[in-house]
Amino acid sequence: AQSVAQPEDQVNVAEGNPLTVKCTYSVSGNPYLFWYVQYPNRGLQFLLKYITGDNLVKGSYGFEAEFNKSQTSFHLKKPSALVSDSALYFCAVSRRADSNYQLIWGAGTKLIIKP
Amino acid sequence: DVKVTQSSRYLVKRTGEKVFLECVQDMDHENMFWYRQDPGLGLRLIYFSYDVKMKEKGDIPEGYSVSREKKERFSLILESASTNQTSMYLCASSFRSSGLFYEQYFGPGTRLTVT
């Protein structure tokens, strides 16, 4: 069965330290990979996506993500965390090409950045 | 900027009532989606529409129906609201192109409480 796993419900990081939010997937073929962020009381916002090419993808707000095909992972990273990065982060993966553009979503990881 | 608006931020309804949630996008997107978001479960797709009057069931369509009479508007209908439909409902839209997955743009969400 196709699935996306975000193994950590919550990640705590001190401000200024690097952060990583993990995502692994089990989807056939060569899926597209996405990260979204949800700030408190707001809708989801697109952060970045991987389609093909360079395994390191850069996105909004200084975030980047590393695609690893052999480990079927797409971890979100930032070199220096800000308190304002505290939010709920979702990883999403495209289903098969015949699925009319639907995504499979992870359960979300709450990121808490402490001053 | 893409804008996706939802008719209500908060809604309280009684069991058995018929509930309408409206979503409007202003970017001429072909695809529109309705999700529900519950803690620890991520986003689950209720229905998807890829064109006017076209719809596909998502992962959890039971108890819901949808309507898309105009390209910019996608409505979610709870035929007879039940307490287990208390949730956050998110609408999203995206471009559609053969074989490509474009990012989805989300509305702010409607928090529905059924009592």
Tab-separated table of C-alpha atoms in Angstrom, chain A residues 6-113:
chain	number	residue	atom	x	y	z
A	6	GLN	CA	6.546	11.280	9.372
A	7	PRO	CA	8.042	9.299	12.243
A	8	GLU	CA	8.163	12.166	14.760
A	9	ASP	CA	4.970	13.711	16.101
A	10	GLN	CA	6.989	16.606	17.514
A	11	VAL	CA	10.482	18.000	17.074
A	12	ASN	CA	12.021	20.431	19.552
A	13	VAL	CA	14.958	22.610	18.514
A	14	ALA	CA	16.718	25.543	20.128
A	15	GLU	CA	16.716	28.781	18.161
A	16	GLY	CA	19.812	29.074	15.993
A	17	ASN	CA	20.387	25.325	15.796
A	18	PRO	CA	19.878	23.312	12.612
A	19	LEU	CA	16.587	21.466	12.267
A	20	THR	CA	15.481	18.344	10.437
A	21	VAL	CA	11.930	17.085	9.970
A	22	LYS	CA	11.844	13.554	8.616
A	23	CYS	CA	9.700	12.020	5.873
A	24	THR	CA	9.834	8.598	4.265
A	25	TYR	CA	7.507	7.208	1.642
A	26	SER	CA	6.391	4.027	-0.027
A	27	VAL	CA	5.073	4.837	-3.488
A	28	SER	CA	5.774	3.088	-6.758
A	29	GLY	CA	7.540	4.776	-9.622
A	30	ASN	CA	9.106	8.226	-9.440
A	31	PRO	CA	6.761	10.373	-7.372
A	32	TYR	CA	6.762	14.102	-6.880
A	33	LEU	CA	7.499	15.109	-3.275
A	34	PHE	CA	6.190	18.149	-1.408
A	35	TRP	CA	6.515	19.927	1.912
A	36	TYR	CA	3.805	22.187	3.308
A	37	VAL	CA	3.663	24.255	6.489
A	38	GLN	CA	0.653	25.218	8.593
A	39	TYR	CA	1.059	28.140	10.973
A	40	PRO	CA	-1.415	28.387	13.873
A	41	ASN	CA	-4.936	29.277	12.727
A	42	ARG	CA	-3.893	29.476	9.087
A	43	GLY	CA	-4.218	27.310	6.009
A	44	LEU	CA	-1.449	25.180	4.592
A	45	GLN	CA	1.273	26.896	2.600
A	46	PHE	CA	3.484	25.288	-0.017
A	47	LEU	CA	7.185	25.245	0.958
A	48	LEU	CA	8.980	23.277	-1.744
A	49	LYS	CA	8.792	20.323	-4.103
A	50	TYR	CA	11.062	17.784	-5.744
A	51	ILE	CA	10.338	16.681	-9.286
A	52	THR	CA	13.666	15.586	-10.743
A	53	GLY	CA	17.306	16.623	-10.899
A	54	ASP	CA	19.392	17.907	-7.975
A	55	ASN	CA	18.640	15.988	-4.804
A	56	LEU	CA	18.776	19.158	-2.700
A	57	VAL	CA	15.767	21.384	-3.227
A	58	LYS	CA	15.533	24.924	-1.891
A	59	GLY	CA	12.254	26.488	-0.900
A	60	SER	CA	10.603	29.330	0.975
A	61	TYR	CA	11.736	30.846	4.299
A	62	GLY	CA	15.244	29.347	4.042
A	63	PHE	CA	14.064	25.743	4.077
A	64	GLU	CA	15.547	23.010	1.930
A	65	ALA	CA	14.882	19.305	1.515
A	66	GLU	CA	17.079	16.392	0.580
A	67	PHE	CA	15.758	13.621	-1.635
A	68	ASN	CA	17.309	10.197	-1.149
A	69	LYS	CA	15.995	7.645	-3.607
A	70	SER	CA	17.678	4.615	-2.065
A	71	GLN	CA	16.222	5.402	1.355
A	72	THR	CA	12.930	6.720	-0.103
A	73	SER	CA	13.245	9.764	2.115
A	74	PHE	CA	12.642	13.473	1.694
A	75	HIS	CA	13.785	15.202	4.893
A	76	LEU	CA	13.143	18.906	5.464
A	77	LYS	CA	16.067	20.951	6.772
A	78	LYS	CA	17.067	24.429	7.800
A	79	PRO	CA	20.580	25.454	8.871
A	80	SER	CA	19.490	27.870	11.610
A	81	ALA	CA	16.034	27.679	13.197
A	82	LEU	CA	13.908	30.709	14.069
A	83	VAL	CA	11.179	30.871	16.705
A	84	SER	CA	8.828	31.876	13.878
A	85	ASP	CA	9.439	28.476	12.233
A	86	SER	CA	7.303	26.889	14.939
A	87	ALA	CA	4.408	25.301	13.044
A	88	LEU	CA	2.951	22.024	11.788
A	89	TYR	CA	4.793	20.524	8.815
A	90	PHE	CA	3.345	18.068	6.332
A	91	CYS	CA	5.095	15.890	3.776
A	92	ALA	CA	3.077	14.811	0.725
A	93	VAL	CA	3.801	12.497	-2.176
A	94	SER	CA	2.062	12.168	-5.514
A	95	ARG	CA	0.118	9.015	-6.205
A	96	ARG	CA	0.491	7.140	-9.452
A	97	ALA	CA	0.247	9.132	-12.656
A	98	ASP	CA	-3.217	7.737	-13.346
A	99	SER	CA	-4.637	9.059	-10.072
A	100	ASN	CA	-5.647	12.482	-11.284
A	101	TYR	CA	-3.115	14.503	-9.334
A	102	GLN	CA	-3.967	13.285	-5.867
A	103	LEU	CA	-1.450	13.422	-3.049
A	104	ILE	CA	-0.758	11.081	-0.154
A	105	TRP	CA	-0.170	13.043	3.058
A	106	GLY	CA	1.877	12.328	6.131
A	107	ALA	CA	0.322	12.786	9.582
A	108	GLY	CA	2.284	15.957	10.242
A	109	THR	CA	5.145	16.931	12.556
A	110	LYS	CA	4.846	19.726	15.067
A	111	LEU	CA	8.027	21.781	15.124
A	112	ILE	CA	8.720	23.780	18.263
A	113	ILE	CA	11.606	26.244	18.266
